[in-house]
Amino acid sequence: MFKIDDVVKRGVRAVTISASLLALAACQDDAVSQSTRDETAVTRAQTQFSQRVEGLLAEMTLEEKLGQLHQAAGGRSRNLNSRLTPEELDRVRAGAVGSYLHVAGAQPLAELQRVAVEESRLGIPLLFAMDVVHGYRTIFPVPIAMASTWDETDWQRAARISAEEASAAGLHWTFAPMIDIGRDPRWGRIVEGAGSDPYLGSRMAVAQVQGYQGESLAAGDTLLATAKHFGAYGVPTGGRDYGTAEIGERSLYEAYLPPFYAATRAGAGSMMTAFNDIDGVPSTSNEALIDGTLRARWAFDGLIVSDWNAIAELMNHGVAETRAAAGALALQAGVDMDMTSGIFVEELRQAIDADPALEADLDLAVGRILTAKERLGLFDDPMVYHQVQREQAELLAADHREAARAIAARSVVLLKNENAALPLELSEGRVAVIGALAADASTQLGSWRAQGRPEDVVSLLDGLREGAPEGVEIVYAAGADPLSDDLSGLEEAVALARSADRVVLVVGENFDMSGEARSRSDLFLPDSQRALASAILDTGQPVSVILVTGRPLAIPDIAARADAVLNAWMLGVEAGPALADIIYGETSPAGRLPVSFPRSTGAAPFTYSEYPGGRPADPDLARDTNRYMDQPITPLYGFGHGLSYSTFDYGALSGGVVQGEIRLAVDVTNSGDRAADEVVQLYMRDPVASVARPRIELRGFRRISLEPGASTTVHFTLSPAQAAVFQSPGVWQVEPGQLVFHVGGSSLYLASSVEVTIEDGFISDVPAAAIATRGETE
Ligand code: NOJ
């Protein structure tokens, strides 16, 4: 049996092992031990903290250092502050806690902070954290919906407002943005991210970091952002949350890590490691990835926090036998703060006694935590986050609601529109709104609702009622609830639909069907919703379907039979008015899908950006190609898809390499008869390279507004490094040769293309998808 010090040194699981296997195991362990201590890892000797932080490090006892590493739960996510007992205050006095999560409120947190700075020996302030993911009290659309605006200003604005509210409520730190690339809609957490594409995901990551952190973290209205969950949490096997990511190194670096690189360059103050493992190496103990790639190669200098209890779960993964060994592994890998397992504060001393070399890792972790507190200005003015009047003024302020409404309307994606079904331009008549989700205010808050309250939400039904033109009567029937099998309301719903001139059918998933641990094996609508949809469509009435969902759904029947399909995701506190703006034609929809909609569950996982393969899919079943026998080769609605109430024409894409930059331009005209937005999308293809390249890859986008008949020229400027091929972590090869650029209104509608020649190859050290294209409109 290995002893604790072997475990600590080697970073491998302590197992009871037979004598005959011992020799073999020992030499395997040596190999593991060499590879787990990444050669490029940042060392204490190379790191100089500020004078204040170095001074504190010199003064702190081991207990005080371990205390800084501990993040305790101040409550449960829906029962904040409930654990802030007198005993907890004693722990703060003793310096045994560095941070709290699931806490809130300018006033309750002021007392906690006061105890820390006035009554603990060294007066080190606490960090207060919460999952402010798409709003604090003013809840914005869920992230996958916000991704659908394809607009960096929207993403930044939502994050900025969230930070203004949360910081006014005593918080310093948000566990957002969630920037995991998701290509498997069975995975419930696809709702929390930017969808399937690393370029779009990188842009959204940067915009959110900038929004949360503002110009300076030391300002009292900013939050430390957390890019999470590092590194490949969105690829769990079978779509089951927390599961293994079985991916190759190229996919990891080309598809899943670019948003983390982009967030690093944007100055993200912290990152959270993922619960899962990549090919058997849990991210919480992955030294090569954390210390090697993130810190040493990318120069990330922020704070790294584990996910909830994830350090203890290293034992479940089977890489540590004891809590002390798990703590040592995580610390050695580069994790600074332990979210709730208590291992760093309780068991790390044992590990350090066994291996004093860990003390250098400990000092690095403490130094980074103190540096985060310093960057937030907490040593200089710890009480700046605790002004009760500011809290009252900020929460749900009128201009915050206005922004939430505008962003929600910009998130809606019009998937289908036939027979002039939308907008509903009626001056009189009866509109039947059918579906329990129409009246479900709570669902519009999504799964990370922070301090959002159902009573703050204007439901879809109320929005449609309030926005209805005079002379139009809105009638409502619930029909069926997504969480129930009770179909007794169908008859009334059908009768009401029959009695109306138009039907707006609201179906989909309740908020609790996506989010953490909410993976589904089935991408079709819940049974009751399918039954409701089918009964209403059978009436033969003109039906516009509103989808409420946190994931792409397989809706082949609805797509075939409804006149219009509008994907509303979950839109936040202003859901109803935003939907009404679209339905009644106040605004033309222009949201675009950040992830394709499949035809069936069996298609998952998928991406528009797959490799072409040797036998690319051909619709002709007589040929043996890369397709299913039982469904068409295209998705139901592709990545980037979204209609508007107008139409747009594209001119020829032109351009080439000028002074080392790829400069492209295209004319776009609003050829319809109403003002509308278009999302101009730029895709790249490298037709011949040293390794197969994706069919196409998004490399730029620009949301533009045009009056009817108006034209504009959209310019895109790129670096050849955006076509670089991953060779090894930190080495990206730009290969000489042809690149083909395509422009259009979706990945399936590519209007025109141009070929560009890269004359000279070179080596870059930046993940290609993380590099921003400059987009300008004339
Ligand atoms: C677990 C989730 O994975 C993570 O995203 C979240 O930030 C923490 N819990 C804290 O609530």
PDB file of N, CA and C in Angstrom, residues 150 181-183 195-201 250-251 254-256 258 593-597 603 605-613 626 633-635 637-640 681-686 691-700 722 742 746-748 750 768-769:
ATOM      1  N   TRP A 150     -26.408  37.563 -31.262  1.00  0.00           N
ATOM      2  CA  TRP A 150     -25.198  37.738 -32.069  1.00  0.00           C
ATOM      3  C   TRP A 150     -24.750  39.203 -32.014  1.00  0.00           C
ATOM      4  N   ILE A 181     -18.426  25.233 -24.545  1.00  0.00           N
ATOM      5  CA  ILE A 181     -19.002  24.944 -25.855  1.00  0.00           C
ATOM      6  C   ILE A 181     -19.863  23.689 -25.720  1.00  0.00           C
ATOM      7  N   GLY A 182     -21.097  23.745 -26.234  1.00  0.00           N
ATOM      8  CA  GLY A 182     -22.017  22.607 -26.110  1.00  0.00           C
ATOM      9  C   GLY A 182     -22.525  22.184 -27.480  1.00  0.00           C
ATOM     10  N   ARG A 183     -22.294  20.941 -27.814  1.00  0.00           N
ATOM     11  CA  ARG A 183     -22.743  20.431 -29.110  1.00  0.00           C
ATOM     12  C   ARG A 183     -23.710  19.272 -28.940  1.00  0.00           C
ATOM     13  N   GLY A 195     -23.574  28.179 -26.846  1.00  0.00           N
ATOM     14  CA  GLY A 195     -23.881  27.247 -27.923  1.00  0.00           C
ATOM     15  C   GLY A 195     -22.661  26.488 -28.408  1.00  0.00           C
ATOM     16  N   SER A 196     -22.645  26.200 -29.702  1.00  0.00           N
ATOM     17  CA  SER A 196     -21.733  25.166 -30.202  1.00  0.00           C
ATOM     18  C   SER A 196     -20.453  25.689 -30.822  1.00  0.00           C
ATOM     19  N   ASP A 197     -20.304  26.992 -30.943  1.00  0.00           N
ATOM     20  CA  ASP A 197     -19.207  27.467 -31.772  1.00  0.00           C
ATOM     21  C   ASP A 197     -18.131  28.214 -30.984  1.00  0.00           C
ATOM     22  N   PRO A 198     -16.854  27.836 -31.178  1.00  0.00           N
ATOM     23  CA  PRO A 198     -15.790  28.475 -30.390  1.00  0.00           C
ATOM     24  C   PRO A 198     -15.558  29.939 -30.743  1.00  0.00           C
ATOM     25  N   TYR A 199     -15.838  30.330 -31.975  1.00  0.00           N
ATOM     26  CA  TYR A 199     -15.630  31.753 -32.309  1.00  0.00           C
ATOM     27  C   TYR A 199     -16.720  32.595 -31.634  1.00  0.00           C
ATOM     28  N   LEU A 200     -17.974  32.208 -31.848  1.00  0.00           N
ATOM     29  CA  LEU A 200     -19.087  32.936 -31.213  1.00  0.00           C
ATOM     30  C   LEU A 200     -18.913  32.913 -29.689  1.00  0.00           C
ATOM     31  N   GLY A 201     -18.555  31.737 -29.175  1.00  0.00           N
ATOM     32  CA  GLY A 201     -18.378  31.578 -27.725  1.00  0.00           C
ATOM     33  C   GLY A 201     -17.266  32.475 -27.195  1.00  0.00           C
ATOM     34  N   ARG A 250      -6.730  17.812 -30.328  1.00  0.00           N
ATOM     35  CA  ARG A 250      -7.012  18.876 -31.295  1.00  0.00           C
ATOM     36  C   ARG A 250      -8.392  19.486 -31.034  1.00  0.00           C
ATOM     37  N   SER A 251      -9.401  18.643 -30.799  1.00  0.00           N
ATOM     38  CA  SER A 251     -10.738  19.190 -30.506  1.00  0.00           C
ATOM     39  C   SER A 251     -10.689  20.024 -29.241  1.00  0.00           C
ATOM     40  N   GLU A 254      -8.892  23.261 -30.248  1.00  0.00           N
ATOM     41  CA  GLU A 254      -9.487  24.061 -31.327  1.00  0.00           C
ATOM     42  C   GLU A 254     -10.935  24.448 -31.040  1.00  0.00           C
ATOM     43  N   ALA A 255     -11.660  23.556 -30.358  1.00  0.00           N
ATOM     44  CA  ALA A 255     -13.097  23.819 -30.190  1.00  0.00           C
ATOM     45  C   ALA A 255     -13.481  24.234 -28.764  1.00  0.00           C
ATOM     46  N   TYR A 256     -12.876  23.633 -27.754  1.00  0.00           N
ATOM     47  CA  TYR A 256     -13.395  23.819 -26.388  1.00  0.00           C
ATOM     48  C   TYR A 256     -12.621  24.861 -25.573  1.00  0.00           C
ATOM     49  N   PRO A 258     -10.744  27.652 -26.821  1.00  0.00           N
ATOM     50  CA  PRO A 258     -10.606  29.052 -27.251  1.00  0.00           C
ATOM     51  C   PRO A 258     -11.374  30.076 -26.411  1.00  0.00           C
ATOM     52  N   LEU A 593     -29.674  31.197 -34.482  1.00  0.00           N
ATOM     53  CA  LEU A 593     -29.370  30.052 -33.625  1.00  0.00           C
ATOM     54  C   LEU A 593     -27.864  29.944 -33.371  1.00  0.00           C
ATOM     55  N   PRO A 594     -27.467  29.841 -32.090  1.00  0.00           N
ATOM     56  CA  PRO A 594     -26.057  29.619 -31.795  1.00  0.00           C
ATOM     57  C   PRO A 594     -25.718  28.124 -31.766  1.00  0.00           C
ATOM     58  N   VAL A 595     -26.716  27.311 -32.061  1.00  0.00           N
ATOM     59  CA  VAL A 595     -26.523  25.844 -32.132  1.00  0.00           C
ATOM     60  C   VAL A 595     -27.665  25.310 -32.995  1.00  0.00           C
ATOM     61  N   SER A 596     -27.377  24.317 -33.826  1.00  0.00           N
ATOM     62  CA  SER A 596     -28.402  23.802 -34.735  1.00  0.00           C
ATOM     63  C   SER A 596     -29.532  23.108 -33.980  1.00  0.00           C
ATOM     64  N   PHE A 597     -30.706  23.064 -34.601  1.00  0.00           N
ATOM     65  CA  PHE A 597     -31.819  22.248 -34.107  1.00  0.00           C
ATOM     66  C   PHE A 597     -31.815  20.936 -34.892  1.00  0.00           C
ATOM     67  N   ALA A 603     -29.404  12.341 -33.601  1.00  0.00           N
ATOM     68  CA  ALA A 603     -28.401  13.156 -34.295  1.00  0.00           C
ATOM     69  C   ALA A 603     -27.351  13.722 -33.336  1.00  0.00           C
ATOM     70  N   PRO A 605     -24.356  14.001 -30.528  1.00  0.00           N
ATOM     71  CA  PRO A 605     -23.989  15.414 -30.648  1.00  0.00           C
ATOM     72  C   PRO A 605     -23.735  15.813 -32.105  1.00  0.00           C
ATOM     73  N   PHE A 606     -23.788  17.113 -32.381  1.00  0.00           N
ATOM     74  CA  PHE A 606     -23.596  17.552 -33.757  1.00  0.00           C
ATOM     75  C   PHE A 606     -23.070  18.978 -33.794  1.00  0.00           C
ATOM     76  N   THR A 607     -22.460  19.307 -34.908  1.00  0.00           N
ATOM     77  CA  THR A 607     -22.048  20.688 -35.151  1.00  0.00           C
ATOM     78  C   THR A 607     -22.062  20.915 -36.651  1.00  0.00           C
ATOM     79  N   TYR A 608     -22.345  22.138 -37.032  1.00  0.00           N
ATOM     80  CA  TYR A 608     -22.262  22.484 -38.455  1.00  0.00           C
ATOM     81  C   TYR A 608     -20.809  22.418 -38.916  1.00  0.00           C
ATOM     82  N   SER A 609     -19.909  22.450 -37.967  1.00  0.00           N
ATOM     83  CA  SER A 609     -18.498  22.644 -38.254  1.00  0.00           C
ATOM     84  C   SER A 609     -17.722  21.330 -38.178  1.00  0.00           C
ATOM     85  N   GLU A 610     -18.335  20.252 -38.631  1.00  0.00           N
ATOM     86  CA  GLU A 610     -17.660  18.951 -38.520  1.00  0.00           C
ATOM     87  C   GLU A 610     -16.630  18.787 -39.634  1.00  0.00           C
ATOM     88  N   TYR A 611     -15.822  17.748 -39.504  1.00  0.00           N
ATOM     89  CA  TYR A 611     -14.855  17.442 -40.558  1.00  0.00           C
ATOM     90  C   TYR A 611     -15.610  16.836 -41.744  1.00  0.00           C
ATOM     91  N   PRO A 612     -15.109  17.051 -42.960  1.00  0.00           N
ATOM     92  CA  PRO A 612     -15.852  16.559 -44.116  1.00  0.00           C
ATOM     93  C   PRO A 612     -15.851  15.029 -44.231  1.00  0.00           C
ATOM     94  N   GLY A 613     -14.781  14.383 -43.756  1.00  0.00           N
ATOM     95  CA  GLY A 613     -14.711  12.922 -43.867  1.00  0.00           C
ATOM     96  C   GLY A 613     -14.426  12.492 -45.299  1.00  0.00           C
ATOM     97  N   ASN A 626     -21.772   9.320 -45.262  1.00  0.00           N
ATOM     98  CA  ASN A 626     -21.788   9.655 -43.847  1.00  0.00           C
ATOM     99  C   ASN A 626     -23.134  10.257 -43.444  1.00  0.00           C
ATOM    100  N   ILE A 633     -30.048  14.826 -44.507  1.00  0.00           N
ATOM    101  CA  ILE A 633     -28.684  15.080 -44.010  1.00  0.00           C
ATOM    102  C   ILE A 633     -28.535  16.433 -43.329  1.00  0.00           C
ATOM    103  N   THR A 634     -29.492  17.311 -43.518  1.00  0.00           N
ATOM    104  CA  THR A 634     -29.374  18.641 -42.906  1.00  0.00           C
ATOM    105  C   THR A 634     -30.029  18.657 -41.520  1.00  0.00           C
ATOM    106  N   PRO A 635     -29.636  19.623 -40.681  1.00  0.00           N
ATOM    107  CA  PRO A 635     -30.388  19.786 -39.428  1.00  0.00           C
ATOM    108  C   PRO A 635     -31.765  20.347 -39.745  1.00  0.00           C
ATOM    109  N   TYR A 637     -33.053  23.056 -38.327  1.00  0.00           N
ATOM    110  CA  TYR A 637     -32.693  24.467 -38.494  1.00  0.00           C
ATOM    111  C   TYR A 637     -31.206  24.575 -38.166  1.00  0.00           C
ATOM    112  N   GLY A 638     -30.450  25.127 -39.095  1.00  0.00           N
ATOM    113  CA  GLY A 638     -28.999  25.094 -38.949  1.00  0.00           C
ATOM    114  C   GLY A 638     -28.449  26.208 -38.073  1.00  0.00           C
ATOM    115  N   PHE A 639     -27.204  26.042 -37.699  1.00  0.00           N
ATOM    116  CA  PHE A 639     -26.460  27.058 -36.949  1.00  0.00           C
ATOM    117  C   PHE A 639     -26.538  28.384 -37.719  1.00  0.00           C
ATOM    118  N   GLY A 640     -26.838  29.454 -37.022  1.00  0.00           N
ATOM    119  CA  GLY A 640     -26.893  30.779 -37.653  1.00  0.00           C
ATOM    120  C   GLY A 640     -28.232  31.094 -38.286  1.00  0.00           C
ATOM    121  N   GLN A 681     -22.912  36.864 -41.603  1.00  0.00           N
ATOM    122  CA  GLN A 681     -22.022  35.848 -41.028  1.00  0.00           C
ATOM    123  C   GLN A 681     -20.908  35.477 -42.003  1.00  0.00           C
ATOM    124  N   LEU A 682     -19.702  35.399 -41.475  1.00  0.00           N
ATOM    125  CA  LEU A 682     -18.537  35.073 -42.297  1.00  0.00           C
ATOM    126  C   LEU A 682     -17.993  33.705 -41.883  1.00  0.00           C
ATOM    127  N   TYR A 683     -17.882  32.813 -42.848  1.00  0.00           N
ATOM    128  CA  TYR A 683     -17.363  31.468 -42.576  1.00  0.00           C
ATOM    129  C   TYR A 683     -16.094  31.241 -43.386  1.00  0.00           C
ATOM    130  N   MET A 684     -15.236  30.353 -42.859  1.00  0.00           N
ATOM    131  CA  MET A 684     -13.962  30.074 -43.518  1.00  0.00           C
ATOM    132  C   MET A 684     -13.834  28.570 -43.781  1.00  0.00           C
ATOM    133  N   ARG A 685     -13.174  28.251 -44.884  1.00  0.00           N
ATOM    134  CA  ARG A 685     -12.853  26.851 -45.151  1.00  0.00           C
ATOM    135  C   ARG A 685     -11.412  26.782 -45.642  1.00  0.00           C
ATOM    136  N   ASP A 686     -10.675  25.846 -45.070  1.00  0.00           N
ATOM    137  CA  ASP A 686      -9.314  25.587 -45.531  1.00  0.00           C
ATOM    138  C   ASP A 686      -9.393  24.276 -46.311  1.00  0.00           C
ATOM    139  N   VAL A 691      -3.796  18.509 -42.099  1.00  0.00           N
ATOM    140  CA  VAL A 691      -4.802  17.629 -41.483  1.00  0.00           C
ATOM    141  C   VAL A 691      -6.166  18.113 -41.966  1.00  0.00           C
ATOM    142  N   ALA A 692      -7.181  17.234 -41.852  1.00  0.00           N
ATOM    143  CA  ALA A 692      -8.520  17.625 -42.305  1.00  0.00           C
ATOM    144  C   ALA A 692      -8.987  18.834 -41.515  1.00  0.00           C
ATOM    145  N   ARG A 693      -9.632  19.761 -42.179  1.00  0.00           N
ATOM    146  CA  ARG A 693     -10.169  20.953 -41.528  1.00  0.00           C
ATOM    147  C   ARG A 693     -11.692  20.899 -41.553  1.00  0.00           C
ATOM    148  N   PRO A 694     -12.352  21.574 -40.601  1.00  0.00           N
ATOM    149  CA  PRO A 694     -13.821  21.553 -40.575  1.00  0.00           C
ATOM    150  C   PRO A 694     -14.418  22.034 -41.900  1.00  0.00           C
ATOM    151  N   ARG A 695     -15.600  21.547 -42.214  1.00  0.00           N
ATOM    152  CA  ARG A 695     -16.321  21.943 -43.454  1.00  0.00           C
ATOM    153  C   ARG A 695     -16.327  23.451 -43.608  1.00  0.00           C
ATOM    154  N   ILE A 696     -16.804  24.117 -42.588  1.00  0.00           N
ATOM    155  CA  ILE A 696     -16.717  25.573 -42.516  1.00  0.00           C
ATOM    156  C   ILE A 696     -16.612  25.961 -41.041  1.00  0.00           C
ATOM    157  N   GLU A 697     -16.039  27.120 -40.801  1.00  0.00           N
ATOM    158  CA  GLU A 697     -15.899  27.607 -39.422  1.00  0.00           C
ATOM    159  C   GLU A 697     -16.296  29.069 -39.384  1.00  0.00           C
ATOM    160  N   LEU A 698     -17.086  29.451 -38.414  1.00  0.00           N
ATOM    161  CA  LEU A 698     -17.453  30.861 -38.258  1.00  0.00           C
ATOM    162  C   LEU A 698     -16.193  31.665 -37.944  1.00  0.00           C
ATOM    163  N   ARG A 699     -16.009  32.778 -38.672  1.00  0.00           N
ATOM    164  CA  ARG A 699     -14.857  33.626 -38.392  1.00  0.00           C
ATOM    165  C   ARG A 699     -15.221  35.102 -38.278  1.00  0.00           C
ATOM    166  N   GLY A 700     -16.506  35.424 -38.321  1.00  0.00           N
ATOM    167  CA  GLY A 700     -16.877  36.821 -38.129  1.00  0.00           C
ATOM    168  C   GLY A 700     -18.377  36.958 -38.246  1.00  0.00           C
ATOM    169  N   GLN A 722      -5.924  33.316 -37.807  1.00  0.00           N
ATOM    170  CA  GLN A 722      -7.264  32.777 -37.528  1.00  0.00           C
ATOM    171  C   GLN A 722      -7.540  31.496 -38.307  1.00  0.00           C
ATOM    172  N   HIS A 742     -16.766  32.475 -47.014  1.00  0.00           N
ATOM    173  CA  HIS A 742     -18.160  32.527 -47.458  1.00  0.00           C
ATOM    174  C   HIS A 742     -18.897  33.529 -46.589  1.00  0.00           C
ATOM    175  N   SER A 746     -26.766  32.536 -42.796  1.00  0.00           N
ATOM    176  CA  SER A 746     -26.722  31.390 -41.878  1.00  0.00           C
ATOM    177  C   SER A 746     -25.707  30.397 -42.421  1.00  0.00           C
ATOM    178  N   SER A 747     -25.362  29.391 -41.613  1.00  0.00           N
ATOM    179  CA  SER A 747     -24.374  28.410 -42.087  1.00  0.00           C
ATOM    180  C   SER A 747     -24.931  27.601 -43.255  1.00  0.00           C
ATOM    181  N   LEU A 748     -26.250  27.601 -43.418  1.00  0.00           N
ATOM    182  CA  LEU A 748     -26.844  26.853 -44.527  1.00  0.00           C
ATOM    183  C   LEU A 748     -27.172  27.755 -45.706  1.00  0.00           C
ATOM    184  N   LEU A 750     -25.201  30.334 -47.685  1.00  0.00           N
ATOM    185  CA  LEU A 750     -23.951  31.043 -47.941  1.00  0.00           C
ATOM    186  C   LEU A 750     -24.091  31.713 -49.293  1.00  0.00           C
ATOM    187  N   ALA A 768      -6.785  29.619 -32.750  1.00  0.00           N
ATOM    188  CA  ALA A 768      -7.282  30.393 -33.895  1.00  0.00           C
ATOM    189  C   ALA A 768      -8.677  30.976 -33.655  1.00  0.00           C
ATOM    190  N   ALA A 769      -9.558  30.184 -33.063  1.00  0.00           N
ATOM    191  CA  ALA A 769     -10.947  30.648 -32.918  1.00  0.00           C
ATOM    192  C   ALA A 769     -11.095  31.743 -31.869  1.00  0.00           C
TER     193      ALA A 769
END
